[in-house]
Amino acid sequence: MVHYLGGDRDRLRLTVDLGPVAANIERLGQIYFADAIASLQQRSEPDFEVFKERLSKVAAQLVAGDVRIDGLPSLALSHDQAISGRVRRSP
């Protein structure tokens, strides 16, 4: 920066290490995920094994074509909307 300000260089190039920021975001994400799982399970601490089992079961049901799963959000689409992926929003 001294060389740039002194006129010895045409460009100022600054670098920033985002590693600590990314590490903090990762830790916060893990805490948030654990809290979300615990909340879904209505527990004070998350039980990840039970969560993985339930998630695997729901995924298997979806793959098998069973779309009537309790607690799974749904969106009523016409055949054309489902094929095109376009949904008109109400004004």
Short mmCIF file of C-alpha atoms in Angstrom, two decimals:
data_model
loop_
_atom_site.label_atom_id
_atom_site.label_comp_id
_atom_site.label_asym_id
_atom_site.label_seq_id
_atom_site.Cartn_x
_atom_site.Cartn_y
_atom_site.Cartn_z
CA MET A 1 0.00 0.00 0.00
CA VAL A 2 2.91 2.32 0.72
CA HIS A 3 4.26 1.83 -2.84
CA TYR A 4 0.82 2.50 -4.33
CA LEU A 5 0.29 5.64 -2.29
CA GLY A 6 3.83 6.76 -3.10
CA GLY A 7 3.10 6.41 -6.82
CA ASP A 8 5.55 3.52 -7.39
CA ARG A 9 2.75 1.15 -8.41
CA ASP A 10 -0.25 1.64 -10.67
CA ARG A 11 -2.50 -0.80 -8.83
CA LEU A 12 -3.43 -1.47 -5.24
CA ARG A 13 -4.00 -5.13 -4.53
CA LEU A 14 -5.44 -6.13 -1.19
CA THR A 15 -5.89 -9.71 -0.06
CA VAL A 16 -8.04 -10.94 2.78
CA ASP A 17 -8.02 -14.36 4.40
CA LEU A 18 -11.65 -15.45 4.59
CA GLY A 19 -10.75 -18.75 6.26
CA PRO A 20 -11.72 -17.62 9.78
CA VAL A 21 -15.01 -16.17 8.52
CA ALA A 22 -15.84 -19.40 6.66
CA ALA A 23 -14.95 -21.45 9.76
CA ASN A 24 -17.28 -19.33 11.90
CA ILE A 25 -20.08 -19.68 9.35
CA GLU A 26 -19.55 -23.45 9.31
CA ARG A 27 -19.74 -23.63 13.12
CA LEU A 28 -22.86 -21.46 13.19
CA GLY A 29 -24.42 -23.66 10.50
CA GLN A 30 -23.74 -26.77 12.54
CA ILE A 31 -25.26 -25.19 15.64
CA TYR A 32 -28.29 -23.99 13.67
CA PHE A 33 -28.75 -27.41 12.05
CA ALA A 34 -28.51 -29.18 15.42
CA ASP A 35 -31.03 -26.75 16.94
CA ALA A 36 -33.39 -27.21 13.99
CA ILE A 37 -33.21 -31.01 14.31
CA ALA A 38 -33.76 -30.86 18.08
CA SER A 39 -36.74 -28.55 17.54
CA LEU A 40 -38.26 -30.87 14.94
CA GLN A 41 -37.83 -33.77 17.31
CA GLN A 42 -39.16 -31.68 20.23
CA ARG A 43 -36.06 -32.51 22.27
CA SER A 44 -33.40 -30.46 24.04
CA GLU A 45 -30.64 -32.29 22.13
CA PRO A 46 -30.81 -33.61 18.56
CA ASP A 47 -30.80 -37.34 17.89
CA PHE A 48 -29.03 -37.49 14.53
CA GLU A 49 -29.40 -41.27 14.14
CA VAL A 50 -33.18 -41.05 14.39
CA PHE A 51 -33.17 -38.04 12.05
CA LYS A 52 -31.10 -39.93 9.44
CA GLU A 53 -33.39 -42.97 9.68
CA ARG A 54 -36.53 -40.86 9.22
CA LEU A 55 -34.96 -38.87 6.39
CA SER A 56 -33.93 -42.08 4.62
CA LYS A 57 -37.44 -43.48 5.03
CA VAL A 58 -39.06 -40.33 3.59
CA ALA A 59 -36.57 -40.28 0.68
CA ALA A 60 -37.35 -43.93 -0.09
CA GLN A 61 -41.08 -43.19 -0.02
CA LEU A 62 -40.63 -40.26 -2.41
CA VAL A 63 -38.51 -42.33 -4.78
CA ALA A 64 -41.19 -45.02 -4.71
CA GLY A 65 -43.75 -42.40 -5.76
CA ASP A 66 -45.55 -42.09 -2.42
CA VAL A 67 -46.23 -38.37 -2.13
CA ARG A 68 -48.67 -38.57 0.78
CA ILE A 69 -46.23 -38.20 3.63
CA ASP A 70 -47.36 -36.53 6.88
CA GLY A 71 -45.71 -33.17 7.39
CA LEU A 72 -44.35 -32.93 3.84
CA PRO A 73 -45.42 -29.67 2.17
CA SER A 74 -47.25 -30.01 -1.12
CA LEU A 75 -48.20 -27.78 -4.02
CA ALA A 76 -51.25 -28.51 -6.13
CA LEU A 77 -50.25 -28.32 -9.81
CA SER A 78 -52.06 -29.04 -13.02
CA HIS A 79 -50.54 -31.64 -15.33
CA ASP A 80 -49.17 -28.87 -17.60
CA GLN A 81 -47.61 -27.00 -14.67
CA ALA A 82 -45.97 -30.16 -13.39
CA ILE A 83 -44.50 -30.90 -16.83
CA SER A 84 -43.33 -27.35 -17.60
CA GLY A 85 -42.22 -26.42 -14.09
CA ARG A 86 -43.97 -23.05 -14.49
CA VAL A 87 -46.42 -21.91 -11.87
CA ARG A 88 -48.46 -18.72 -12.21
CA ARG A 89 -48.78 -16.70 -9.08
CA SER A 90 -52.06 -15.10 -8.16
CA PRO A 91 -52.02 -11.30 -8.39
#
